[in-house]
PDB file of C-alpha atoms in Angstrom:
ATOM      1  CA  MET A 213       0.011 -40.491 -21.263  1.00  0.00           C
ATOM      2  CA  ARG A 214      -2.602 -40.781 -18.519  1.00  0.00           C
ATOM      3  CA  CYS A 215      -3.659 -37.711 -16.552  1.00  0.00           C
ATOM      4  CA  LEU A 216      -4.800 -38.202 -12.946  1.00  0.00           C
ATOM      5  CA  ILE A 217      -6.662 -35.353 -11.214  1.00  0.00           C
ATOM      6  CA  PRO A 218      -7.778 -36.422  -7.704  1.00  0.00           C
ATOM      7  CA  GLY A 219     -10.227 -34.287  -5.734  1.00  0.00           C
ATOM      8  CA  THR A 220      -9.754 -35.777  -2.241  1.00  0.00           C
ATOM      9  CA  LEU A 221      -6.869 -37.186  -0.213  1.00  0.00           C
ATOM     10  CA  ALA A 222      -8.340 -40.661  -0.607  1.00  0.00           C
ATOM     11  CA  GLU A 223      -8.400 -40.229  -4.371  1.00  0.00           C
ATOM     12  CA  LEU A 224      -4.854 -38.867  -4.255  1.00  0.00           C
ATOM     13  CA  ALA A 225      -3.657 -41.952  -2.353  1.00  0.00           C
ATOM     14  CA  ASP A 226      -5.315 -44.179  -4.932  1.00  0.00           C
ATOM     15  CA  ALA A 227      -3.729 -42.207  -7.774  1.00  0.00           C
ATOM     16  CA  LEU A 228      -0.310 -42.521  -6.122  1.00  0.00           C
ATOM     17  CA  SER A 229      -0.683 -46.300  -6.107  1.00  0.00           C
ATOM     18  CA  GLN A 230      -0.915 -46.182  -9.906  1.00  0.00           C
ATOM     19  CA  LEU A 231       2.316 -44.246 -10.477  1.00  0.00           C
ATOM     20  CA  THR A 232       5.649 -45.645 -11.676  1.00  0.00           C
ATOM     21  CA  GLU A 233       9.191 -44.301 -11.738  1.00  0.00           C
ATOM     22  CA  LYS A 234       8.356 -42.686 -15.091  1.00  0.00           C
ATOM     23  CA  SER A 235       5.367 -40.771 -13.708  1.00  0.00           C
ATOM     24  CA  GLU A 236       5.377 -37.086 -12.754  1.00  0.00           C
ATOM     25  CA  ILE A 237       3.516 -35.081 -10.106  1.00  0.00           C
ATOM     26  CA  ILE A 238       2.895 -31.389 -10.762  1.00  0.00           C
ATOM     27  CA  ALA A 239       1.535 -28.447  -8.794  1.00  0.00           C
ATOM     28  CA  GLY A 240       2.253 -25.156 -10.601  1.00  0.00           C
ATOM     29  CA  GLY A 241       4.117 -26.968 -13.361  1.00  0.00           C
ATOM     30  CA  THR A 242       6.711 -24.233 -13.999  1.00  0.00           C
ATOM     31  CA  ASP A 243       9.725 -26.540 -13.577  1.00  0.00           C
ATOM     32  CA  TYR A 244       7.942 -29.389 -15.365  1.00  0.00           C
ATOM     33  CA  VAL A 245       7.530 -27.272 -18.508  1.00  0.00           C
ATOM     34  CA  ILE A 246      11.251 -26.438 -18.513  1.00  0.00           C
ATOM     35  CA  ARG A 247      12.268 -30.060 -18.034  1.00  0.00           C
ATOM     36  CA  THR A 248       9.899 -31.220 -20.781  1.00  0.00           C
ATOM     37  CA  ARG A 249      11.380 -28.792 -23.299  1.00  0.00           C
ATOM     38  CA  ARG A 250      14.992 -29.241 -22.199  1.00  0.00           C
ATOM     39  CA  ASP A 251      15.135 -32.970 -21.542  1.00  0.00           C
ATOM     40  CA  GLY A 252      12.332 -34.314 -23.753  1.00  0.00           C
ATOM     41  CA  LEU A 253      10.521 -35.654 -20.693  1.00  0.00           C
ATOM     42  CA  GLU A 254       7.777 -38.162 -21.583  1.00  0.00           C
ATOM     43  CA  PRO A 255       6.036 -39.446 -18.426  1.00  0.00           C
ATOM     44  CA  ASP A 256       3.664 -42.412 -18.590  1.00  0.00           C
ATOM     45  CA  ALA A 257       1.290 -40.627 -16.177  1.00  0.00           C
ATOM     46  CA  LEU A 258       0.820 -37.071 -14.964  1.00  0.00           C
ATOM     47  CA  LEU A 259      -0.696 -36.459 -11.530  1.00  0.00           C
ATOM     48  CA  TYR A 260      -2.047 -32.934 -10.945  1.00  0.00           C
ATOM     49  CA  LEU A 261      -2.681 -31.741  -7.375  1.00  0.00           C
ATOM     50  CA  GLY A 262      -4.709 -28.620  -8.133  1.00  0.00           C
ATOM     51  CA  ARG A 263      -8.204 -29.984  -7.468  1.00  0.00           C
ATOM     52  CA  LEU A 264      -7.610 -30.733  -3.780  1.00  0.00           C
ATOM     53  CA  PRO A 265      -8.911 -27.730  -1.744  1.00  0.00           C
ATOM     54  CA  LEU A 266      -6.804 -28.704   1.283  1.00  0.00           C
ATOM     55  CA  LEU A 267      -3.586 -28.235  -0.680  1.00  0.00           C
ATOM     56  CA  HIS A 268      -4.481 -24.609  -1.500  1.00  0.00           C
ATOM     57  CA  GLU A 269      -4.560 -23.640   2.187  1.00  0.00           C
ATOM     58  CA  LEU A 270      -1.988 -21.580   4.053  1.00  0.00           C
ATOM     59  CA  CYS A 271      -2.666 -22.042   7.767  1.00  0.00           C
ATOM     60  CA  LEU A 272      -0.934 -19.787  10.297  1.00  0.00           C
ATOM     61  CA  GLY A 273      -1.618 -21.029  13.812  1.00  0.00           C
ATOM     62  CA  GLU A 274      -0.217 -20.185  17.226  1.00  0.00           C
ATOM     63  CA  ARG A 275       2.344 -22.986  17.080  1.00  0.00           C
ATOM     64  CA  GLU A 276       3.018 -23.627  13.391  1.00  0.00           C
ATOM     65  CA  LEU A 277       2.751 -22.508   9.799  1.00  0.00           C
ATOM     66  CA  ARG A 278       1.440 -25.035   7.289  1.00  0.00           C
ATOM     67  CA  VAL A 279       1.843 -24.296   3.568  1.00  0.00           C
ATOM     68  CA  GLY A 280      -0.199 -26.498   1.238  1.00  0.00           C
ATOM     69  CA  ALA A 281       1.371 -27.949  -1.885  1.00  0.00           C
ATOM     70  CA  MET A 282      -0.684 -25.671  -4.160  1.00  0.00           C
ATOM     71  CA  VAL A 283       0.011 -22.384  -2.324  1.00  0.00           C
ATOM     72  CA  THR A 284       1.696 -20.079  -4.836  1.00  0.00           C
ATOM     73  CA  MET A 285       4.648 -17.747  -4.388  1.00  0.00           C
ATOM     74  CA  ARG A 286       2.317 -14.771  -4.806  1.00  0.00           C
ATOM     75  CA  GLU A 287       0.103 -16.009  -1.992  1.00  0.00           C
ATOM     76  CA  LEU A 288       3.114 -16.598   0.263  1.00  0.00           C
ATOM     77  CA  ALA A 289       4.436 -13.096  -0.372  1.00  0.00           C
ATOM     78  CA  GLU A 290       1.067 -11.437   0.232  1.00  0.00           C
ATOM     79  CA  LYS A 291      -0.050 -13.393   3.288  1.00  0.00           C
ATOM     80  CA  LEU A 292       3.252 -13.531   5.195  1.00  0.00           C
ATOM     81  CA  ASP A 293       4.561 -10.023   4.514  1.00  0.00           C
ATOM     82  CA  ALA A 294       2.964  -8.774   7.738  1.00  0.00           C
ATOM     83  CA  VAL A 295       4.136 -11.736   9.869  1.00  0.00           C
ATOM     84  CA  PRO A 296       7.561 -10.716  11.271  1.00  0.00           C
ATOM     85  CA  GLU A 297       8.866 -14.193  12.096  1.00  0.00           C
ATOM     86  CA  PHE A 298       8.029 -15.490   8.596  1.00  0.00           C
ATOM     87  CA  ARG A 299       8.920 -12.353   6.651  1.00  0.00           C
ATOM     88  CA  ALA A 300      11.969 -14.149   5.209  1.00  0.00           C
ATOM     89  CA  LEU A 301       9.578 -16.522   3.426  1.00  0.00           C
ATOM     90  CA  ALA A 302       7.724 -13.548   1.939  1.00  0.00           C
ATOM     91  CA  ASP A 303      11.024 -11.962   0.876  1.00  0.00           C
ATOM     92  CA  ALA A 304      12.094 -15.112  -0.943  1.00  0.00           C
ATOM     93  CA  ALA A 305       8.696 -15.723  -2.543  1.00  0.00           C
ATOM     94  CA  CYS A 306       8.253 -12.172  -3.850  1.00  0.00           C
ATOM     95  CA  ASP A 307      11.555 -12.354  -5.740  1.00  0.00           C
ATOM     96  CA  VAL A 308      10.984 -15.655  -7.566  1.00  0.00           C
ATOM     97  CA  GLY A 309      10.854 -15.135 -11.327  1.00  0.00           C
ATOM     98  CA  SER A 310       8.258 -12.853 -12.901  1.00  0.00           C
ATOM     99  CA  PRO A 311       4.706 -12.086 -11.677  1.00  0.00           C
ATOM    100  CA  GLN A 312       3.416 -14.713 -14.109  1.00  0.00           C
ATOM    101  CA  ILE A 313       5.712 -17.347 -12.594  1.00  0.00           C
ATOM    102  CA  ARG A 314       4.791 -16.352  -9.027  1.00  0.00           C
ATOM    103  CA  ASN A 315       1.106 -16.805  -9.868  1.00  0.00           C
ATOM    104  CA  LYS A 316       1.740 -20.495 -10.633  1.00  0.00           C
ATOM    105  CA  ALA A 317       4.971 -21.597  -8.932  1.00  0.00           C
ATOM    106  CA  THR A 318       4.693 -23.147  -5.455  1.00  0.00           C
ATOM    107  CA  MET A 319       6.954 -23.487  -2.455  1.00  0.00           C
ATOM    108  CA  VAL A 320       6.540 -27.260  -2.468  1.00  0.00           C
ATOM    109  CA  GLY A 321       7.453 -27.451  -6.152  1.00  0.00           C
ATOM    110  CA  ASN A 322      10.547 -25.313  -5.599  1.00  0.00           C
ATOM    111  CA  LEU A 323      11.689 -27.623  -2.799  1.00  0.00           C
ATOM    112  CA  CYS A 324      10.953 -30.825  -4.705  1.00  0.00           C
ATOM    113  CA  ASN A 325      12.923 -29.501  -7.680  1.00  0.00           C
ATOM    114  CA  ALA A 326      15.849 -29.153  -5.264  1.00  0.00           C
ATOM    115  CA  SER A 327      17.916 -26.714  -7.301  1.00  0.00           C
ATOM    116  CA  PRO A 328      20.761 -25.310  -5.156  1.00  0.00           C
ATOM    117  CA  ALA A 329      19.733 -21.870  -6.450  1.00  0.00           C
ATOM    118  CA  GLY A 330      16.097 -22.293  -5.341  1.00  0.00           C
ATOM    119  CA  ASP A 331      15.069 -19.360  -3.144  1.00  0.00           C
ATOM    120  CA  MET A 332      12.836 -21.530  -0.933  1.00  0.00           C
ATOM    121  CA  LEU A 333      15.724 -23.778   0.118  1.00  0.00           C
ATOM    122  CA  PRO A 334      17.679 -21.492   2.487  1.00  0.00           C
ATOM    123  CA  VAL A 335      14.519 -20.153   4.160  1.00  0.00           C
ATOM    124  CA  SER A 336      13.296 -23.727   4.670  1.00  0.00           C
ATOM    125  CA  TRP A 337      16.618 -24.593   6.320  1.00  0.00           C
ATOM    126  CA  LEU A 338      16.247 -21.427   8.411  1.00  0.00           C
ATOM    127  CA  TYR A 339      12.932 -22.622   9.854  1.00  0.00           C
ATOM    128  CA  ASP A 340      13.846 -26.323  10.077  1.00  0.00           C
ATOM    129  CA  ALA A 341      10.894 -27.033   7.804  1.00  0.00           C
ATOM    130  CA  ARG A 342       9.341 -30.477   7.565  1.00  0.00           C
ATOM    131  CA  MET A 343       7.811 -31.965   4.429  1.00  0.00           C
ATOM    132  CA  GLU A 344       4.476 -33.723   4.959  1.00  0.00           C
ATOM    133  CA  LEU A 345       4.229 -36.725   2.627  1.00  0.00           C
ATOM    134  CA  LEU A 346       1.135 -38.706   1.697  1.00  0.00           C
ATOM    135  CA  CYS A 347       1.751 -42.342   0.784  1.00  0.00           C
ATOM    136  CA  ALA A 348      -0.251 -44.647  -1.478  1.00  0.00           C
ATOM    137  CA  ASP A 349      -1.613 -46.550   1.545  1.00  0.00           C
ATOM    138  CA  GLY A 350      -3.117 -43.316   2.913  1.00  0.00           C
ATOM    139  CA  SER A 351      -0.539 -42.824   5.678  1.00  0.00           C
ATOM    140  CA  THR A 352       1.415 -39.606   6.165  1.00  0.00           C
ATOM    141  CA  LEU A 353       4.899 -38.860   7.450  1.00  0.00           C
ATOM    142  CA  LEU A 354       6.978 -35.790   8.219  1.00  0.00           C
ATOM    143  CA  VAL A 355      10.492 -35.583   6.810  1.00  0.00           C
ATOM    144  CA  PRO A 356      12.947 -32.820   7.880  1.00  0.00           C
ATOM    145  CA  ILE A 357      13.934 -30.675   4.924  1.00  0.00           C
ATOM    146  CA  SER A 358      17.618 -31.455   5.496  1.00  0.00           C
ATOM    147  CA  LYS A 359      16.859 -35.160   4.975  1.00  0.00           C
ATOM    148  CA  PHE A 360      14.309 -34.639   2.186  1.00  0.00           C
ATOM    149  CA  ILE A 361      16.682 -32.812  -0.183  1.00  0.00           C
ATOM    150  CA  LEU A 362      19.700 -34.991  -0.953  1.00  0.00           C
ATOM    151  CA  GLY A 363      21.481 -32.771  -3.475  1.00  0.00           C
ATOM    152  CA  PRO A 364      20.936 -30.945  -6.779  1.00  0.00           C
ATOM    153  CA  GLN A 365      17.616 -32.121  -8.275  1.00  0.00           C
ATOM    154  CA  LYS A 366      17.518 -35.040  -5.816  1.00  0.00           C
ATOM    155  CA  ASN A 367      15.006 -35.744  -3.053  1.00  0.00           C
ATOM    156  CA  THR A 368      13.776 -38.735  -1.086  1.00  0.00           C
ATOM    157  CA  LEU A 369      10.371 -39.027  -2.799  1.00  0.00           C
ATOM    158  CA  GLU A 370       9.598 -42.509  -4.044  1.00  0.00           C
ATOM    159  CA  PRO A 371       6.880 -43.663  -6.465  1.00  0.00           C
ATOM    160  CA  GLY A 372       3.687 -43.743  -4.426  1.00  0.00           C
ATOM    161  CA  GLN A 373       4.523 -40.611  -2.394  1.00  0.00           C
ATOM    162  CA  ALA A 374       3.615 -36.942  -2.781  1.00  0.00           C
ATOM    163  CA  VAL A 375       4.326 -33.851  -0.695  1.00  0.00           C
ATOM    164  CA  ILE A 376       1.063 -32.313   0.496  1.00  0.00           C
ATOM    165  CA  SER A 377       2.422 -29.510   2.705  1.00  0.00           C
ATOM    166  CA  VAL A 378       5.426 -27.854   4.310  1.00  0.00           C
ATOM    167  CA  VAL A 379       5.255 -27.424   8.098  1.00  0.00           C
ATOM    168  CA  MET A 380       7.278 -24.917  10.133  1.00  0.00           C
ATOM    169  CA  ASP A 381       7.184 -24.266  13.868  1.00  0.00           C
ATOM    170  CA  ARG A 382       6.139 -20.802  15.007  1.00  0.00           C
ATOM    171  CA  SER A 383       8.171 -19.245  17.796  1.00  0.00           C
ATOM    172  CA  PRO A 384       6.199 -18.279  20.924  1.00  0.00           C
ATOM    173  CA  VAL A 385       8.780 -15.550  21.635  1.00  0.00           C
ATOM    174  CA  GLU A 386       7.779 -11.965  20.900  1.00  0.00           C
ATOM    175  CA  ARG A 387       9.927  -9.613  18.846  1.00  0.00           C
ATOM    176  CA  CYS A 388      11.113 -12.232  16.360  1.00  0.00           C
ATOM    177  CA  ILE A 389      12.061 -10.804  12.969  1.00  0.00           C
ATOM    178  CA  SER A 390      13.383 -12.393   9.807  1.00  0.00           C
ATOM    179  CA  ALA A 391      14.692 -11.473   6.355  1.00  0.00           C
ATOM    180  CA  PHE A 392      16.110 -12.929   3.152  1.00  0.00           C
ATOM    181  CA  LYS A 393      18.455 -11.304   0.643  1.00  0.00           C
ATOM    182  CA  LYS A 394      19.964 -12.652  -2.532  1.00  0.00           C
ATOM    183  CA  ILE A 395      22.331 -11.677  -5.318  1.00  0.00           C
ATOM    184  CA  GLY A 396      21.412 -12.404  -8.928  1.00  0.00           C
ATOM    185  CA  SER A 397      22.696 -11.467 -12.342  1.00  0.00           C
ATOM    186  CA  ARG A 398      20.049  -8.727 -12.507  1.00  0.00           C
ATOM    187  CA  GLU A 399      17.605  -6.997 -10.175  1.00  0.00           C
ATOM    188  CA  ARG A 400      14.481  -8.908 -11.242  1.00  0.00           C
ATOM    189  CA  VAL A 401      13.621 -12.285 -12.812  1.00  0.00           C
ATOM    190  CA  SER A 402      17.016 -13.581 -11.753  1.00  0.00           C
ATOM    191  CA  ILE A 403      18.273 -16.945 -10.546  1.00  0.00           C
ATOM    192  CA  SER A 404      20.012 -16.656  -7.194  1.00  0.00           C
ATOM    193  CA  ARG A 405      23.801 -16.686  -7.293  1.00  0.00           C
ATOM    194  CA  GLU A 406      23.963 -16.408  -3.527  1.00  0.00           C
ATOM    195  CA  GLY A 407      21.322 -15.999  -0.834  1.00  0.00           C
ATOM    196  CA  ILE A 408      21.239 -15.581   2.920  1.00  0.00           C
ATOM    197  CA  ALA A 409      18.324 -15.821   5.354  1.00  0.00           C
ATOM    198  CA  ALA A 410      18.157 -14.820   9.006  1.00  0.00           C
ATOM    199  CA  SER A 411      15.752 -15.134  11.895  1.00  0.00           C
ATOM    200  CA  VAL A 412      16.426 -13.121  15.042  1.00  0.00           C
ATOM    201  CA  CYS A 413      14.610 -12.965  18.384  1.00  0.00           C
ATOM    202  CA  VAL A 414      15.340  -9.740  20.250  1.00  0.00           C
ATOM    203  CA  GLY A 415      14.936  -9.342  24.005  1.00  0.00           C
ATOM    204  CA  LYS A 416      13.332  -6.383  25.764  1.00  0.00           C
ATOM    205  CA  ASP A 417      16.778  -4.911  26.321  1.00  0.00           C
ATOM    206  CA  GLY A 418      17.416  -4.885  22.560  1.00  0.00           C
ATOM    207  CA  ALA A 419      19.981  -7.684  22.670  1.00  0.00           C
ATOM    208  CA  ILE A 420      19.689 -10.732  20.437  1.00  0.00           C
ATOM    209  CA  ALA A 421      18.348 -13.697  22.401  1.00  0.00           C
ATOM    210  CA  GLN A 422      18.448 -16.198  19.544  1.00  0.00           C
ATOM    211  CA  ALA A 423      19.684 -16.116  15.950  1.00  0.00           C
ATOM    212  CA  CYS A 424      19.549 -18.448  12.956  1.00  0.00           C
ATOM    213  CA  LEU A 425      21.385 -17.999   9.641  1.00  0.00           C
ATOM    214  CA  ALA A 426      21.204 -20.037   6.442  1.00  0.00           C
ATOM    215  CA  LEU A 427      23.171 -19.716   3.188  1.00  0.00           C
ATOM    216  CA  GLY A 428      21.839 -20.752  -0.218  1.00  0.00           C
ATOM    217  CA  ALA A 429      23.362 -21.292  -3.683  1.00  0.00           C
ATOM    218  CA  VAL A 430      26.792 -21.928  -2.193  1.00  0.00           C
ATOM    219  CA  ALA A 431      26.921 -25.708  -1.759  1.00  0.00           C
ATOM    220  CA  SER A 432      24.761 -28.551  -3.075  1.00  0.00           C
ATOM    221  CA  THR A 433      22.328 -27.918  -0.208  1.00  0.00           C
ATOM    222  CA  PRO A 434      21.900 -24.862   2.069  1.00  0.00           C
ATOM    223  CA  LEU A 435      24.243 -24.304   4.986  1.00  0.00           C
ATOM    224  CA  ARG A 436      23.422 -23.236   8.525  1.00  0.00           C
ATOM    225  CA  ILE A 437      26.132 -21.097  10.165  1.00  0.00           C
ATOM    226  CA  PRO A 438      26.197 -22.055  13.871  1.00  0.00           C
ATOM    227  CA  GLU A 439      29.400 -20.103  14.585  1.00  0.00           C
ATOM    228  CA  ALA A 440      27.801 -16.853  13.438  1.00  0.00           C
ATOM    229  CA  GLU A 441      24.541 -17.686  15.218  1.00  0.00           C
ATOM    230  CA  ALA A 442      26.350 -18.124  18.534  1.00  0.00           C
ATOM    231  CA  MET A 443      28.348 -14.966  17.908  1.00  0.00           C
ATOM    232  CA  MET A 444      25.152 -12.894  17.533  1.00  0.00           C
ATOM    233  CA  GLU A 445      23.545 -13.949  20.814  1.00  0.00           C
ATOM    234  CA  GLY A 446      23.742 -11.247  23.470  1.00  0.00           C
ATOM    235  CA  ARG A 447      24.805  -8.608  20.922  1.00  0.00           C
ATOM    236  CA  ARG A 448      22.857  -5.865  19.140  1.00  0.00           C
ATOM    237  CA  LEU A 449      22.171  -5.588  15.435  1.00  0.00           C
ATOM    238  CA  GLU A 450      23.427  -1.990  15.544  1.00  0.00           C
ATOM    239  CA  ASP A 451      26.872  -3.208  16.640  1.00  0.00           C
ATOM    240  CA  GLU A 452      29.199  -2.559  13.681  1.00  0.00           C
ATOM    241  CA  ALA A 453      31.801  -4.902  15.126  1.00  0.00           C
ATOM    242  CA  LEU A 454      29.212  -7.697  15.148  1.00  0.00           C
ATOM    243  CA  LEU A 455      28.491  -7.142  11.451  1.00  0.00           C
ATOM    244  CA  ALA A 456      32.206  -7.352  10.675  1.00  0.00           C
ATOM    245  CA  HIS A 457      32.635 -10.567  12.680  1.00  0.00           C
ATOM    246  CA  VAL A 458      29.556 -12.247  11.179  1.00  0.00           C
ATOM    247  CA  THR A 459      30.644 -11.211   7.686  1.00  0.00           C
ATOM    248  CA  GLY A 460      34.004 -12.847   8.269  1.00  0.00           C
ATOM    249  CA  VAL A 461      32.372 -16.115   9.335  1.00  0.00           C
ATOM    250  CA  VAL A 462      29.986 -16.039   6.350  1.00  0.00           C
ATOM    251  CA  GLN A 463      32.883 -15.438   3.964  1.00  0.00           C
ATOM    252  CA  ARG A 464      34.903 -18.274   5.466  1.00  0.00           C
ATOM    253  CA  THR A 465      31.911 -20.620   5.241  1.00  0.00           C
ATOM    254  CA  ILE A 466      31.462 -19.774   1.576  1.00  0.00           C
ATOM    255  CA  HIS A 467      35.175 -20.148   0.833  1.00  0.00           C
ATOM    256  CA  ASP A 468      35.277 -23.577   2.463  1.00  0.00           C
ATOM    257  CA  ASN A 469      32.159 -24.934   0.725  1.00  0.00           C
ATOM    258  CA  CYS A 470      31.906 -23.252  -2.677  1.00  0.00           C
ATOM    259  CA  ARG A 471      33.156 -24.659  -5.971  1.00  0.00           C
ATOM    260  CA  PRO A 472      36.584 -23.234  -6.954  1.00  0.00           C
ATOM    261  CA  ALA A 473      35.189 -21.595 -10.106  1.00  0.00           C
ATOM    262  CA  ASN A 474      32.822 -19.377  -8.066  1.00  0.00           C
ATOM    263  CA  ARG A 475      34.714 -19.180  -4.786  1.00  0.00           C
ATOM    264  CA  GLN A 476      36.354 -15.772  -5.126  1.00  0.00           C
ATOM    265  CA  TYR A 477      33.274 -14.012  -6.494  1.00  0.00           C
ATOM    266  CA  LYS A 478      30.874 -15.440  -3.919  1.00  0.00           C
ATOM    267  CA  THR A 479      33.257 -14.869  -1.019  1.00  0.00           C
ATOM    268  CA  GLU A 480      33.663 -11.184  -1.930  1.00  0.00           C
ATOM    269  CA  ALA A 481      29.948 -10.751  -2.678  1.00  0.00           C
ATOM    270  CA  ALA A 482      29.103 -11.953   0.834  1.00  0.00           C
ATOM    271  CA  ARG A 483      30.363  -8.670   2.274  1.00  0.00           C
ATOM    272  CA  GLY A 484      27.611  -6.577   0.685  1.00  0.00           C
ATOM    273  CA  LEU A 485      25.009  -9.339   1.007  1.00  0.00           C
ATOM    274  CA  THR A 486      25.502  -9.658   4.771  1.00  0.00           C
ATOM    275  CA  ALA A 487      25.435  -5.875   5.211  1.00  0.00           C
ATOM    276  CA  ASP A 488      22.158  -5.677   3.276  1.00  0.00           C
ATOM    277  CA  LEU A 489      20.694  -8.441   5.442  1.00  0.00           C
ATOM    278  CA  PHE A 490      21.615  -6.617   8.674  1.00  0.00           C
ATOM    279  CA  THR A 491      20.162  -3.365   7.320  1.00  0.00           C
ATOM    280  CA  LEU A 492      16.873  -5.090   6.510  1.00  0.00           C
ATOM    281  CA  LEU A 493      16.712  -6.703   9.936  1.00  0.00           C
ATOM    282  CA  LYS A 494      17.331  -3.376  11.686  1.00  0.00           C
ATOM    283  CA  GLU A 495      14.569  -1.731   9.630  1.00  0.00           C
ATOM    284  CA  ARG A 496      12.147  -4.408  10.847  1.00  0.00           C
ATOM    285  CA  MET A 497      12.886  -4.123  14.563  1.00  0.00           C
TER     286      MET A 497
END
C-alpha cells in the first residue's frame, strides 16, 4: 500500500490524481480504523491530509465560518462554545465519543462517513453547510450538504476529489442562539439514537424572528422541520403552548419517517428531547 502525505494544495491535487476507487483518504482516521478491523479494508493507497496547515484552520469571519478538514471535535467544542449562533456545533462536537476520540476525529470525517447517527449531520443541515471539494485538476467546488450526503455511508465524492473544508454562513442578525441535544444509550461515549438541533434569532421584543430545526438519527439523512419553524416565528420560547405544538410536529415527523422497529420509542422520546432543547435555548438567551 502506498502512503501519500501532501504538504500543499498543489501536492494534494497531484496526489488525488493518483488515487483509484480502492484508495482511501483519512483525516483523524477514527472511522477508518473501525472499517479496517470490521470489513478487512485493504486500500491500494492511503492519502493523509494532516500535513496541510490550511486544513487545520478554523476561520470565523463576519459572514461565514470555515472549518478545515483537519479541525478536530475538541477544537470545535472549545473555539465555538462562546459563539452563540454556532453553539449547536460545539454542543454536538463536545459529545462525540471519548476525549481521546475528540482529539482526533474531525467534522469533515464525520460528514464523509455519512452515518445517520453522526452528530455533525443534523447541525450541518441546520446551518445549510456546504462542502468545499478540491479536485485533481486543482479546481474547487462547493456542494450543499443535502446533496453531498446521499444516504447511510454514501456521499458524492469521486476518485480524484477530497473535502478540504466545511463552509457555513454567519447570520448578521444579533441575538441568534443555537443548541443541540441528543439521546443515546448512555450519558457519555454514546452513539446518537435521536438528535435535534435548533437555531433561533430573537427580536428586541423577545419574539422569535427566525427559527431553524433539524432532526438526526431518524431517517437515512437529517430532516428539517419547516412546519415547526414557521410555527415558532412571532412566538416566545417561554410559551408553554408553543413547546407543546412544536413537540407534536416533531413527533409526527419522526413517526412518518422512522423505521417501524424504532418508531414508537423515538416518537415518545421526542417529548423529553424537545423539552430539553427548549430549556437549553432559554438558558442561552
